[in-house]
Amino acid sequence: MGLYWKRRKTLLPIKKNVYVAGKIQINEIKKQIENLTSRVIDSSKNIFISYYYKDDLCSTSIDNKWARTEIKEMKRYYKPQIKKIKHTGTIFICLFEQGIFLKNKPKSKYEYFYTDTNNFFRNNIFKSPTLCGSYALFKPNGEVLIFNGESRPDFMIKNLKSKKWNTFFKYYYKQNPTP
């Protein structure tokens, strides 16, 4: 049986690999983010990554070259959403697959756009490239929820609500019982 959302009295199927729930070594994720950002990550906080794939055909205006003007435009779009994300005690960063030229300011303490320089995240977390990128929410206990496809960060962050989160992980733990 697949994973379903209950909406009113109807069960709605969730497409395979759109949402993926799992458990990972959070210390390795934290270490990789610290290496990319040169910042210490608070281990008590959730981590939220928005991932951009190389050669993504999401929009004709987006290519593999992100100039400062494009980054500013995207940050303007993210600004109201980031307020909601921070309110949940979550760290938010955007990662770009290696091969995307990113004209960011990595030394700035306000920067949150980074290149996945060794493709660690692409190879270990974001294994199913889809149009318009992917998102991953990591909890301090190592639980991770990945969404593949177009969405918005403020929609994804709603999955941290206990009822939604537990729906994903109830199914995950049923499929992957701990010894």
PDB file of C-alpha atoms in Angstrom:
ATOM      1  CA  MET A   1       0.000   0.000   0.000  1.00  0.00           C
ATOM      2  CA  GLY A   2       1.272   3.469  -0.857  1.00  0.00           C
ATOM      3  CA  LEU A   3       1.343   6.578   1.273  1.00  0.00           C
ATOM      4  CA  TYR A   4      -1.898   8.566   1.489  1.00  0.00           C
ATOM      5  CA  TRP A   5      -3.014  11.929   2.886  1.00  0.00           C
ATOM      6  CA  LYS A   6      -6.429  12.035   4.484  1.00  0.00           C
ATOM      7  CA  ARG A   7      -8.337  15.079   3.290  1.00  0.00           C
ATOM      8  CA  ARG A   8     -11.771  15.353   4.805  1.00  0.00           C
ATOM      9  CA  LYS A   9     -13.175  11.882   4.170  1.00  0.00           C
ATOM     10  CA  THR A  10     -11.115  11.137   1.065  1.00  0.00           C
ATOM     11  CA  LEU A  11      -7.751   9.403   0.876  1.00  0.00           C
ATOM     12  CA  LEU A  12      -5.451  11.022  -1.669  1.00  0.00           C
ATOM     13  CA  PRO A  13      -2.508   8.965  -2.978  1.00  0.00           C
ATOM     14  CA  ILE A  14       0.951  10.513  -2.900  1.00  0.00           C
ATOM     15  CA  LYS A  15       2.989   9.765  -6.012  1.00  0.00           C
ATOM     16  CA  LYS A  16       5.987   7.511  -5.556  1.00  0.00           C
ATOM     17  CA  ASN A  17       9.234   9.391  -4.793  1.00  0.00           C
ATOM     18  CA  VAL A  18       7.546  12.789  -4.554  1.00  0.00           C
ATOM     19  CA  TYR A  19       7.883  12.539  -0.776  1.00  0.00           C
ATOM     20  CA  VAL A  20      10.631  10.356   0.643  1.00  0.00           C
ATOM     21  CA  ALA A  21      11.037   9.827   4.394  1.00  0.00           C
ATOM     22  CA  GLY A  22      14.145   8.359   5.933  1.00  0.00           C
ATOM     23  CA  LYS A  23      16.719   8.425   8.684  1.00  0.00           C
ATOM     24  CA  ILE A  24      20.334   9.543   8.208  1.00  0.00           C
ATOM     25  CA  GLN A  25      23.475  10.382  10.165  1.00  0.00           C
ATOM     26  CA  ILE A  26      22.667  14.001  11.014  1.00  0.00           C
ATOM     27  CA  ASN A  27      26.220  14.701  12.201  1.00  0.00           C
ATOM     28  CA  GLU A  28      27.545  14.073   8.677  1.00  0.00           C
ATOM     29  CA  ILE A  29      24.909  16.413   7.206  1.00  0.00           C
ATOM     30  CA  LYS A  30      25.785  19.075   9.766  1.00  0.00           C
ATOM     31  CA  LYS A  31      29.518  18.659   9.084  1.00  0.00           C
ATOM     32  CA  GLN A  32      29.014  18.988   5.316  1.00  0.00           C
ATOM     33  CA  ILE A  33      26.921  22.150   5.736  1.00  0.00           C
ATOM     34  CA  GLU A  34      29.521  23.621   8.079  1.00  0.00           C
ATOM     35  CA  ASN A  35      32.225  22.913   5.479  1.00  0.00           C
ATOM     36  CA  LEU A  36      30.202  24.631   2.734  1.00  0.00           C
ATOM     37  CA  THR A  37      29.116  27.645   4.797  1.00  0.00           C
ATOM     38  CA  SER A  38      32.065  28.076   7.205  1.00  0.00           C
ATOM     39  CA  ARG A  39      29.505  28.406  10.013  1.00  0.00           C
ATOM     40  CA  VAL A  40      28.765  26.312  13.070  1.00  0.00           C
ATOM     41  CA  ILE A  41      25.352  24.656  12.900  1.00  0.00           C
ATOM     42  CA  ASP A  42      23.356  24.453  16.135  1.00  0.00           C
ATOM     43  CA  SER A  43      22.685  20.730  16.576  1.00  0.00           C
ATOM     44  CA  SER A  44      19.335  21.407  18.290  1.00  0.00           C
ATOM     45  CA  LYS A  45      17.866  23.081  15.191  1.00  0.00           C
ATOM     46  CA  ASN A  46      16.079  21.635  12.192  1.00  0.00           C
ATOM     47  CA  ILE A  47      17.813  22.085   8.842  1.00  0.00           C
ATOM     48  CA  PHE A  48      15.931  22.907   5.654  1.00  0.00           C
ATOM     49  CA  ILE A  49      17.670  22.660   2.275  1.00  0.00           C
ATOM     50  CA  SER A  50      16.292  23.866  -1.028  1.00  0.00           C
ATOM     51  CA  TYR A  51      18.260  22.082  -3.758  1.00  0.00           C
ATOM     52  CA  TYR A  52      18.737  23.250  -7.365  1.00  0.00           C
ATOM     53  CA  TYR A  53      19.771  20.737 -10.037  1.00  0.00           C
ATOM     54  CA  LYS A  54      22.128  21.428 -12.918  1.00  0.00           C
ATOM     55  CA  ASP A  55      20.345  21.688 -16.293  1.00  0.00           C
ATOM     56  CA  ASP A  56      16.931  21.958 -14.596  1.00  0.00           C
ATOM     57  CA  LEU A  57      14.309  22.927 -17.174  1.00  0.00           C
ATOM     58  CA  CYS A  58      11.913  24.386 -14.592  1.00  0.00           C
ATOM     59  CA  SER A  59      11.864  27.768 -16.287  1.00  0.00           C
ATOM     60  CA  THR A  60      13.225  29.227 -19.493  1.00  0.00           C
ATOM     61  CA  SER A  61      14.662  32.119 -17.474  1.00  0.00           C
ATOM     62  CA  ILE A  62      16.780  29.862 -15.232  1.00  0.00           C
ATOM     63  CA  ASP A  63      20.011  28.385 -16.504  1.00  0.00           C
ATOM     64  CA  ASN A  64      23.268  27.162 -14.996  1.00  0.00           C
ATOM     65  CA  LYS A  65      24.522  30.704 -14.414  1.00  0.00           C
ATOM     66  CA  TRP A  66      23.178  32.613 -11.433  1.00  0.00           C
ATOM     67  CA  ALA A  67      24.373  36.221 -11.471  1.00  0.00           C
ATOM     68  CA  ARG A  68      23.985  38.495  -8.442  1.00  0.00           C
ATOM     69  CA  THR A  69      20.822  40.030  -9.918  1.00  0.00           C
ATOM     70  CA  GLU A  70      19.178  36.596 -10.190  1.00  0.00           C
ATOM     71  CA  ILE A  71      20.230  35.708  -6.662  1.00  0.00           C
ATOM     72  CA  LYS A  72      18.851  39.022  -5.344  1.00  0.00           C
ATOM     73  CA  GLU A  73      15.559  38.377  -7.131  1.00  0.00           C
ATOM     74  CA  MET A  74      15.280  34.891  -5.634  1.00  0.00           C
ATOM     75  CA  LYS A  75      16.160  36.176  -2.161  1.00  0.00           C
ATOM     76  CA  ARG A  76      13.427  38.800  -2.498  1.00  0.00           C
ATOM     77  CA  TYR A  77      11.014  35.941  -3.256  1.00  0.00           C
ATOM     78  CA  TYR A  78      12.278  33.922  -0.263  1.00  0.00           C
ATOM     79  CA  LYS A  79      12.309  36.799   2.255  1.00  0.00           C
ATOM     80  CA  PRO A  80       8.722  36.512   3.604  1.00  0.00           C
ATOM     81  CA  GLN A  81       8.974  32.718   3.591  1.00  0.00           C
ATOM     82  CA  ILE A  82      12.216  32.708   5.568  1.00  0.00           C
ATOM     83  CA  LYS A  83      10.494  34.599   8.392  1.00  0.00           C
ATOM     84  CA  LYS A  84       8.040  31.695   8.727  1.00  0.00           C
ATOM     85  CA  ILE A  85      10.878  29.169   8.528  1.00  0.00           C
ATOM     86  CA  LYS A  86      12.962  30.880  11.234  1.00  0.00           C
ATOM     87  CA  HIS A  87       9.871  30.993  13.458  1.00  0.00           C
ATOM     88  CA  THR A  88       9.985  27.163  13.540  1.00  0.00           C
ATOM     89  CA  GLY A  89      13.604  27.141  14.780  1.00  0.00           C
ATOM     90  CA  THR A  90      14.897  25.936  11.426  1.00  0.00           C
ATOM     91  CA  ILE A  91      18.079  26.819   9.527  1.00  0.00           C
ATOM     92  CA  PHE A  92      17.420  27.442   5.812  1.00  0.00           C
ATOM     93  CA  ILE A  93      19.980  27.179   3.009  1.00  0.00           C
ATOM     94  CA  CYS A  94      19.856  26.827  -0.765  1.00  0.00           C
ATOM     95  CA  LEU A  95      22.309  24.444  -2.380  1.00  0.00           C
ATOM     96  CA  PHE A  96      23.197  24.316  -6.059  1.00  0.00           C
ATOM     97  CA  GLU A  97      24.527  21.224  -7.761  1.00  0.00           C
ATOM     98  CA  GLN A  98      28.171  21.440  -8.790  1.00  0.00           C
ATOM     99  CA  GLY A  99      28.380  22.817 -12.325  1.00  0.00           C
ATOM    100  CA  ILE A 100      26.007  25.713 -11.671  1.00  0.00           C
ATOM    101  CA  PHE A 101      27.902  29.019 -11.699  1.00  0.00           C
ATOM    102  CA  LEU A 102      26.852  30.907  -8.586  1.00  0.00           C
ATOM    103  CA  LYS A 103      27.835  34.558  -8.103  1.00  0.00           C
ATOM    104  CA  ASN A 104      27.100  34.546  -4.373  1.00  0.00           C
ATOM    105  CA  LYS A 105      28.876  36.098  -1.397  1.00  0.00           C
ATOM    106  CA  PRO A 106      29.958  33.022   0.595  1.00  0.00           C
ATOM    107  CA  LYS A 107      31.864  35.038   3.219  1.00  0.00           C
ATOM    108  CA  SER A 108      28.812  37.176   4.098  1.00  0.00           C
ATOM    109  CA  LYS A 109      27.077  36.174   7.335  1.00  0.00           C
ATOM    110  CA  TYR A 110      23.740  36.775   5.555  1.00  0.00           C
ATOM    111  CA  GLU A 111      24.467  34.416   2.644  1.00  0.00           C
ATOM    112  CA  TYR A 112      22.420  31.252   2.323  1.00  0.00           C
ATOM    113  CA  PHE A 113      23.091  30.307  -1.337  1.00  0.00           C
ATOM    114  CA  TYR A 114      25.957  27.818  -1.687  1.00  0.00           C
ATOM    115  CA  THR A 115      27.403  25.378  -4.192  1.00  0.00           C
ATOM    116  CA  ASP A 116      27.333  21.700  -3.303  1.00  0.00           C
ATOM    117  CA  THR A 117      31.041  21.701  -4.190  1.00  0.00           C
ATOM    118  CA  ASN A 118      31.689  17.966  -3.933  1.00  0.00           C
ATOM    119  CA  ASN A 119      28.073  16.983  -4.767  1.00  0.00           C
ATOM    120  CA  PHE A 120      27.744  15.287  -1.368  1.00  0.00           C
ATOM    121  CA  PHE A 121      24.089  16.300  -1.091  1.00  0.00           C
ATOM    122  CA  ARG A 122      23.328  15.446  -4.718  1.00  0.00           C
ATOM    123  CA  ASN A 123      24.833  11.970  -4.331  1.00  0.00           C
ATOM    124  CA  ASN A 124      23.463  11.155  -0.874  1.00  0.00           C
ATOM    125  CA  ILE A 125      20.199  13.050  -0.357  1.00  0.00           C
ATOM    126  CA  PHE A 126      18.880  14.467  -3.631  1.00  0.00           C
ATOM    127  CA  LYS A 127      19.132  11.305  -5.718  1.00  0.00           C
ATOM    128  CA  SER A 128      15.946  11.837  -7.771  1.00  0.00           C
ATOM    129  CA  PRO A 129      16.357  14.997  -9.845  1.00  0.00           C
ATOM    130  CA  THR A 130      13.029  16.531 -10.766  1.00  0.00           C
ATOM    131  CA  LEU A 131      11.887  19.681 -12.467  1.00  0.00           C
ATOM    132  CA  CYS A 132      12.099  22.711 -10.201  1.00  0.00           C
ATOM    133  CA  GLY A 133      14.415  21.219  -7.594  1.00  0.00           C
ATOM    134  CA  SER A 134      13.879  19.403  -4.318  1.00  0.00           C
ATOM    135  CA  TYR A 135      13.561  20.184  -0.625  1.00  0.00           C
ATOM    136  CA  ALA A 136      14.761  18.341   2.460  1.00  0.00           C
ATOM    137  CA  LEU A 137      13.840  18.858   6.107  1.00  0.00           C
ATOM    138  CA  PHE A 138      16.193  17.346   8.673  1.00  0.00           C
ATOM    139  CA  LYS A 139      15.352  16.975  12.342  1.00  0.00           C
ATOM    140  CA  PRO A 140      18.087  16.783  14.997  1.00  0.00           C
ATOM    141  CA  ASN A 141      17.289  13.077  15.543  1.00  0.00           C
ATOM    142  CA  GLY A 142      18.257  12.284  11.926  1.00  0.00           C
ATOM    143  CA  GLU A 143      14.794  11.995  10.433  1.00  0.00           C
ATOM    144  CA  VAL A 144      14.666  13.532   6.967  1.00  0.00           C
ATOM    145  CA  LEU A 145      11.716  14.313   4.720  1.00  0.00           C
ATOM    146  CA  ILE A 146      12.480  15.008   1.057  1.00  0.00           C
ATOM    147  CA  PHE A 147      10.081  16.559  -1.423  1.00  0.00           C
ATOM    148  CA  ASN A 148      10.955  16.252  -5.116  1.00  0.00           C
ATOM    149  CA  GLY A 149       9.423  18.817  -7.457  1.00  0.00           C
ATOM    150  CA  GLU A 150       8.053  22.320  -7.542  1.00  0.00           C
ATOM    151  CA  SER A 151       6.788  23.781  -4.290  1.00  0.00           C
ATOM    152  CA  ARG A 152       7.505  26.665  -1.944  1.00  0.00           C
ATOM    153  CA  PRO A 153       9.566  26.618   1.238  1.00  0.00           C
ATOM    154  CA  ASP A 154       6.685  27.923   3.359  1.00  0.00           C
ATOM    155  CA  PHE A 155       4.508  25.024   2.126  1.00  0.00           C
ATOM    156  CA  MET A 156       7.221  22.465   2.848  1.00  0.00           C
ATOM    157  CA  ILE A 157       7.853  23.804   6.354  1.00  0.00           C
ATOM    158  CA  LYS A 158       4.240  22.966   7.264  1.00  0.00           C
ATOM    159  CA  ASN A 159       5.297  19.313   7.202  1.00  0.00           C
ATOM    160  CA  LEU A 160       7.108  19.906  10.509  1.00  0.00           C
ATOM    161  CA  LYS A 161       3.728  19.984  12.242  1.00  0.00           C
ATOM    162  CA  SER A 162       3.557  16.845  14.358  1.00  0.00           C
ATOM    163  CA  LYS A 163       0.463  15.382  12.705  1.00  0.00           C
ATOM    164  CA  LYS A 164       1.897  15.649   9.183  1.00  0.00           C
ATOM    165  CA  TRP A 165       5.439  14.641  10.166  1.00  0.00           C
ATOM    166  CA  ASN A 166       4.200  11.611  12.092  1.00  0.00           C
ATOM    167  CA  THR A 167       2.125  10.491   9.095  1.00  0.00           C
ATOM    168  CA  PHE A 168       5.269  10.195   6.987  1.00  0.00           C
ATOM    169  CA  PHE A 169       7.335   8.534   9.674  1.00  0.00           C
ATOM    170  CA  LYS A 170       4.639   6.150  10.842  1.00  0.00           C
ATOM    171  CA  TYR A 171       4.777   4.679   7.348  1.00  0.00           C
ATOM    172  CA  TYR A 172       8.601   4.846   7.230  1.00  0.00           C
ATOM    173  CA  TYR A 173       9.057   2.991  10.534  1.00  0.00           C
ATOM    174  CA  LYS A 174       6.462   0.407   9.511  1.00  0.00           C
ATOM    175  CA  GLN A 175       8.570  -0.305   6.393  1.00  0.00           C
ATOM    176  CA  ASN A 176      11.914  -0.057   8.275  1.00  0.00           C
ATOM    177  CA  PRO A 177      11.511  -1.483  11.793  1.00  0.00           C
ATOM    178  CA  THR A 178      14.406  -0.850  14.148  1.00  0.00           C
ATOM    179  CA  PRO A 179      16.203  -3.989  15.392  1.00  0.00           C
TER     180      PRO A 179
END
